[in-house]
Amino acid sequence: MQRRTLLALSLAAPFLGRAAQAQPATLPVVASFSILGDMVKQVGGALVAVRTIAGPDVDAHSFQPRPSDAEAVRQARLVVRNGLGFDSWLDRLIRSSGYGGPVATASQGVTPRSMEHGHDHGHSHSHGHGHSHAAGAQDPHAWQDLKNGQAYVRTIAAALSEADPANASTYAANAEAYLAKLVALDGWVKAEVESVPQARRAVVTSHDAFGYFGAAYGVEFLAPQGISTDSEPSAAQVARLIRLLKQRNITAVFLENMANPATLRRLADEAGVTVKGRLYADALSAADGPAATYEAMFRHNVGLLVPAMKG
Ligand SMILES: [Zn+2]
């Protein structure tokens, strides 16, 4: 009991500390993974203290929460998740923590892609999200389309305003400024991709994280692994993809920051192409890395993708 009280106090200390300086207390917010954590920071600014559960370079698909994560959720006044089956471990964490506050689903209102509508490159749909989502196979990576990212930001701004109504006008102003940047970035990505000859707009990555990006910006993404990272592709799937690479002369082959690189390296070797770098798919980089924010992630990825597609 004593230890638990001390732990609670130590977690609450940053907020108590600011309150003691007669400043407005910051709103403790938990975000399930790093991209949402950045969005909450952009909208919340100095008014929020964000705790990101699955941090930089961490694979949120197969994430295993720690006891300290349950404590952080318990202390929160708002929890933000992606939804679409990406971070369903958070639901268990919320239940075990006893948290009873608001939970915002950032992807609410976006049109989900399913693998049936998408680019099935021969991997089986059973690569979906473990057990509960294997049949429906919704693609959770909606943030890879900046239009969806804008919807995420609006949902987050509304949730922050509801959790902290006294600062609603600041959240709204921060969100407007951030949305303007994302609109401009969306235009930049479109223009960059349009500079690539249409027949060259094809890329190989580790897992199917770029379906929304592909649909929004007109790039075909091929992957040996499905929309989750919890199963390895079969030898036949990899062999089929290697044949496709050779037939279509695809040279844009990329690793991802949170996925095991072994399959991709072997695939590139056998297809006789070099890996062109590391894309940020499901997690941001550390603060000193090339994709420390949602915006930086797009600039980094597009900065690698476009020259590689041009060949
Ligand atoms: Zn993923």
Coordinates of C-alpha atoms and ligand atoms in Angstrom, one line a residue:
M1 CA 0.0 0.0 0.0
Q2 CA 2.7 2.4 1.0
R3 CA 4.7 1.7 -2.2
R4 CA 1.7 2.2 -4.3
T5 CA 1.0 5.6 -2.7
L6 CA 4.5 6.6 -3.3
L7 CA 4.4 5.5 -6.9
A8 CA 1.2 7.4 -7.4
L9 CA 2.7 10.5 -5.9
S10 CA 5.9 10.3 -8.0
L11 CA 3.8 9.9 -11.2
A12 CA 1.7 12.9 -10.2
A13 CA 4.7 14.9 -9.3
P14 CA 5.2 16.8 -12.6
F15 CA 1.6 18.1 -12.4
L16 CA 1.8 18.9 -8.7
G17 CA 5.1 20.7 -9.3
R18 CA 3.6 23.0 -11.8
A19 CA 0.5 23.6 -9.7
A20 CA 2.8 24.6 -6.8
Q21 CA 4.3 27.3 -9.0
A22 CA 0.8 28.8 -9.3
Q23 CA 0.6 27.9 -13.0
P24 CA -2.4 26.1 -14.5
A25 CA -2.0 22.4 -13.9
T26 CA -1.2 20.4 -17.0
L27 CA -3.8 17.9 -18.3
P28 CA -2.3 14.3 -18.0
V29 CA -3.0 12.6 -21.3
V30 CA -2.1 9.0 -22.4
A31 CA -1.6 8.2 -26.1
S32 CA -1.3 4.6 -27.2
F33 CA 1.6 5.1 -29.6
S34 CA 4.1 7.8 -30.7
I35 CA 2.3 9.3 -33.7
L36 CA -0.7 10.0 -31.6
G37 CA 1.5 11.3 -28.8
D38 CA 3.0 13.9 -31.2
M39 CA -0.5 15.0 -32.4
V40 CA -1.6 15.5 -28.8
K41 CA 1.5 17.6 -28.1
Q42 CA 0.9 19.7 -31.2
V43 CA -2.7 20.5 -30.1
G44 CA -2.2 20.5 -26.4
G45 CA 1.1 22.5 -26.3
A46 CA 2.1 23.5 -22.8
L47 CA -1.4 22.7 -21.4
V48 CA -0.9 18.9 -21.6
A49 CA 1.6 16.4 -20.2
V50 CA 1.6 13.5 -22.7
R51 CA 2.6 10.0 -21.8
T52 CA 3.1 7.8 -24.9
I53 CA 2.8 4.0 -24.2
A54 CA 4.4 2.4 -27.3
G55 CA 7.2 4.8 -27.8
P56 CA 9.6 5.7 -30.7
D57 CA 10.7 2.8 -32.9
V58 CA 8.4 0.4 -31.0
D59 CA 6.1 -2.0 -32.8
A60 CA 2.6 -1.2 -31.4
H61 CA 1.1 -4.3 -33.2
S62 CA 2.7 -6.7 -30.7
F63 CA 3.1 -4.4 -27.8
Q64 CA 3.1 -5.8 -24.3
P65 CA 2.2 -3.1 -21.7
R66 CA 4.2 -2.9 -18.4
P67 CA 2.7 -2.3 -14.9
S68 CA 3.9 1.4 -15.0
D69 CA 1.7 1.8 -18.1
A70 CA -1.4 0.8 -16.1
E71 CA -0.4 3.4 -13.5
A72 CA 0.0 6.1 -16.1
V73 CA -3.5 5.3 -17.5
R74 CA -4.9 5.4 -14.0
Q75 CA -3.5 8.9 -13.5
A76 CA -4.7 10.2 -16.9
R77 CA -7.7 12.5 -17.6
L78 CA -7.8 11.6 -21.2
V79 CA -6.7 8.5 -23.1
V80 CA -6.2 8.6 -26.9
R81 CA -6.1 5.5 -29.1
N82 CA -5.9 4.7 -32.8
G83 CA -8.6 2.1 -33.0
L84 CA -9.2 -0.1 -36.1
G85 CA -7.6 -3.0 -34.1
F86 CA -4.2 -1.4 -34.0
D87 CA -3.9 -0.9 -30.3
S88 CA -6.5 -3.2 -28.8
W89 CA -4.0 -4.1 -26.0
L90 CA -4.9 -0.6 -24.7
D91 CA -8.5 -1.7 -24.0
R92 CA -7.1 -4.4 -21.7
L93 CA -4.8 -1.9 -20.1
I94 CA -7.7 0.5 -19.4
R95 CA -9.7 -2.3 -17.8
S96 CA -6.8 -3.5 -15.6
S97 CA -6.0 0.1 -14.6
G98 CA -9.4 0.9 -13.3
Y99 CA -9.4 4.1 -15.4
G100 CA -12.9 5.4 -15.9
G101 CA -12.3 8.7 -17.8
P102 CA -12.8 9.6 -21.5
V103 CA -11.2 7.5 -24.3
A104 CA -10.9 9.2 -27.7
T105 CA -10.5 7.0 -30.8
A106 CA -8.5 9.1 -33.2
S107 CA -9.6 7.2 -36.3
Q108 CA -13.3 7.7 -35.7
G109 CA -14.9 9.1 -38.8
V110 CA -12.2 8.0 -41.2
T111 CA -13.2 5.5 -43.9
P112 CA -11.3 2.3 -43.0
R113 CA -9.6 0.3 -45.8
S114 CA -10.0 -3.4 -45.7
M115 CA -7.5 -5.8 -47.3
E116 CA -10.3 -7.0 -49.6
H117 CA -10.5 -3.6 -51.3
G118 CA -6.8 -3.2 -51.2
H119 CA -3.7 -4.5 -52.8
D120 CA -3.6 -8.2 -52.1
H121 CA -0.1 -9.3 -53.1
G122 CA -0.5 -12.9 -52.3
H123 CA -0.2 -12.9 -48.5
S124 CA -3.1 -14.4 -46.7
H125 CA -5.7 -12.3 -44.9
S126 CA -5.0 -14.3 -41.8
H127 CA -2.1 -11.9 -41.2
G128 CA -4.5 -9.6 -39.6
H129 CA -4.4 -8.4 -36.1
G130 CA -3.9 -11.5 -34.1
H131 CA -7.1 -13.1 -33.1
S132 CA -10.0 -10.8 -32.9
H133 CA -9.4 -9.0 -36.2
A134 CA -8.2 -11.8 -38.4
A135 CA -11.5 -12.2 -40.3
G136 CA -12.4 -8.6 -40.9
A137 CA -8.8 -7.5 -41.6
Q138 CA -9.3 -3.7 -41.3
D139 CA -6.2 -1.8 -42.2
P140 CA -5.3 0.3 -39.1
H141 CA -2.6 2.5 -40.6
A142 CA -5.0 5.4 -41.4
W143 CA -2.5 8.1 -40.3
Q144 CA -0.4 7.4 -43.5
D145 CA -3.0 9.6 -45.4
L146 CA -2.6 13.2 -44.3
K147 CA -6.3 13.8 -44.8
N148 CA -7.0 11.1 -42.2
G149 CA -4.3 12.7 -40.0
Q150 CA -6.3 15.9 -40.2
A151 CA -9.4 14.0 -39.0
Y152 CA -7.3 12.6 -36.1
V153 CA -6.3 16.1 -35.1
R154 CA -9.9 17.4 -35.1
T155 CA -10.9 14.4 -32.9
I156 CA -8.0 15.0 -30.5
A157 CA -8.8 18.7 -30.3
A158 CA -12.5 18.0 -29.5
A159 CA -11.5 15.4 -26.8
L160 CA -9.0 17.8 -25.2
S161 CA -11.6 20.6 -25.1
E162 CA -14.1 18.3 -23.5
A163 CA -11.6 17.1 -20.9
D164 CA -10.4 20.6 -20.2
P165 CA -13.2 23.1 -21.2
A166 CA -11.5 26.1 -19.6
N167 CA -8.8 25.9 -22.3
A168 CA -11.0 25.0 -25.3
S169 CA -10.2 28.1 -27.2
T170 CA -6.4 27.5 -27.0
Y171 CA -6.9 23.9 -28.2
A172 CA -9.0 25.1 -31.1
A173 CA -6.4 27.7 -32.1
N174 CA -3.5 25.2 -31.8
A175 CA -5.5 22.7 -33.9
E176 CA -6.2 25.3 -36.6
A177 CA -2.5 26.2 -36.9
Y178 CA -1.5 22.6 -37.0
L179 CA -4.2 21.6 -39.5
A180 CA -2.9 24.4 -41.9
K181 CA 0.5 22.8 -41.8
L182 CA -0.9 19.3 -42.5
V183 CA -2.9 20.7 -45.5
A184 CA 0.3 22.2 -46.9
L185 CA 2.2 19.0 -46.3
D186 CA -0.5 17.0 -48.1
G187 CA -0.1 19.3 -51.2
W188 CA 3.7 18.9 -51.1
V189 CA 3.4 15.0 -50.9
K190 CA 1.1 15.0 -53.9
A191 CA 3.4 17.2 -56.0
E192 CA 6.4 15.2 -55.1
V193 CA 4.8 11.9 -56.1
E194 CA 3.5 13.4 -59.3
S195 CA 7.1 14.2 -60.3
V196 CA 7.6 10.4 -60.6
P197 CA 6.7 8.7 -63.9
Q198 CA 3.5 6.8 -63.3
A199 CA 4.9 3.4 -64.2
R200 CA 7.7 3.9 -61.6
R201 CA 5.3 4.5 -58.7
A202 CA 5.9 1.1 -56.9
V203 CA 7.7 0.4 -53.7
V204 CA 8.4 -2.7 -51.6
T205 CA 8.3 -2.4 -47.8
S206 CA 8.4 -4.8 -44.9
H207 CA 4.7 -4.9 -44.0
D208 CA 1.5 -3.5 -45.4
A209 CA 1.6 -0.2 -43.5
F210 CA 1.2 2.1 -46.5
G211 CA -2.2 1.2 -48.0
Y212 CA -3.7 4.5 -47.1
F213 CA -0.6 6.4 -48.3
G214 CA -0.8 4.4 -51.6
A215 CA -4.5 5.2 -52.1
A216 CA -4.2 8.8 -51.3
Y217 CA -1.0 9.6 -53.3
G218 CA -1.1 7.1 -56.1
V219 CA 1.8 4.8 -55.1
E220 CA 1.6 1.0 -55.2
F221 CA 3.1 -0.6 -52.1
L222 CA 4.1 -4.3 -52.1
A223 CA 5.0 -6.1 -48.9
P224 CA 5.9 -9.7 -48.0
Q225 CA 4.2 -9.3 -44.6
G226 CA 0.5 -8.4 -44.1
I227 CA -1.1 -5.5 -42.2
S228 CA 0.2 -6.7 -38.9
T229 CA 3.7 -7.8 -38.0
D230 CA 2.9 -10.8 -35.9
S231 CA 3.5 -13.5 -38.4
E232 CA 6.3 -14.2 -40.8
P233 CA 5.7 -14.5 -44.6
S234 CA 6.0 -17.9 -46.1
A235 CA 8.8 -18.8 -48.5
A236 CA 6.3 -18.9 -51.4
Q237 CA 5.1 -15.4 -50.6
V238 CA 8.6 -14.0 -50.6
A239 CA 9.5 -15.9 -53.8
R240 CA 6.4 -14.5 -55.5
L241 CA 7.4 -11.0 -54.6
I242 CA 11.0 -11.4 -55.8
R243 CA 9.6 -12.5 -59.2
L244 CA 7.3 -9.4 -59.3
L245 CA 10.3 -7.1 -58.5
K246 CA 12.3 -8.5 -61.3
Q247 CA 9.4 -8.5 -63.8
R248 CA 8.5 -4.9 -63.1
N249 CA 12.1 -3.6 -62.5
I250 CA 11.1 -2.2 -59.1
T251 CA 14.2 -0.8 -57.3
A252 CA 12.6 1.1 -54.4
V253 CA 12.9 -1.4 -51.6
F254 CA 12.7 -0.1 -48.0
L255 CA 13.0 -1.3 -44.4
E256 CA 10.7 0.0 -41.7
N257 CA 11.9 1.4 -38.4
M258 CA 9.9 -1.0 -36.2
A259 CA 10.0 -4.2 -38.2
N260 CA 12.5 -7.0 -38.3
P261 CA 14.8 -6.3 -41.3
A262 CA 15.8 -9.9 -42.1
T263 CA 13.1 -10.8 -44.6
L264 CA 13.5 -7.6 -46.5
R265 CA 17.3 -7.8 -46.7
R266 CA 17.0 -11.4 -48.0
L267 CA 14.4 -10.4 -50.5
A268 CA 16.4 -7.5 -51.8
D269 CA 19.5 -9.7 -52.1
E270 CA 17.7 -12.3 -54.1
A271 CA 16.1 -9.7 -56.4
G272 CA 19.5 -8.1 -56.9
V273 CA 18.5 -4.6 -55.6
T274 CA 19.9 -2.6 -52.7
V275 CA 17.7 -1.5 -49.8
K276 CA 17.2 2.2 -50.2
G277 CA 16.8 3.1 -46.5
R278 CA 14.4 3.0 -43.6
L279 CA 10.8 4.3 -43.7
Y280 CA 8.9 5.3 -40.6
A281 CA 5.7 3.4 -40.7
D282 CA 4.0 2.7 -37.4
A283 CA 6.2 4.7 -35.0
L284 CA 8.2 7.9 -35.0
S285 CA 12.0 8.1 -34.4
A286 CA 13.6 9.2 -31.2
A287 CA 13.7 13.0 -30.7
D288 CA 17.2 13.3 -32.3
G289 CA 16.2 11.0 -35.3
P290 CA 14.9 11.9 -38.8
A291 CA 11.1 11.4 -38.0
A292 CA 10.6 12.8 -34.5
T293 CA 7.2 14.2 -35.4
Y294 CA 4.2 13.2 -37.6
E295 CA 5.2 16.0 -40.1
A296 CA 8.9 15.0 -40.1
M297 CA 7.9 11.4 -40.7
F298 CA 6.2 12.4 -44.0
R299 CA 9.1 14.6 -45.1
H300 CA 11.5 11.8 -44.4
N301 CA 9.5 9.1 -46.0
V302 CA 8.7 11.1 -49.2
G303 CA 12.3 12.4 -49.3
L304 CA 13.4 8.7 -49.6
L305 CA 10.6 7.3 -51.7
V306 CA 10.6 9.8 -54.6
P307 CA 14.3 9.5 -55.6
A308 CA 14.2 5.7 -55.1
M309 CA 11.1 5.3 -57.4
K310 CA 12.7 7.5 -60.1
G311 CA 15.6 4.9 -60.0
Ligands
ZN1 ZN 1.7 -1.8 -39.0

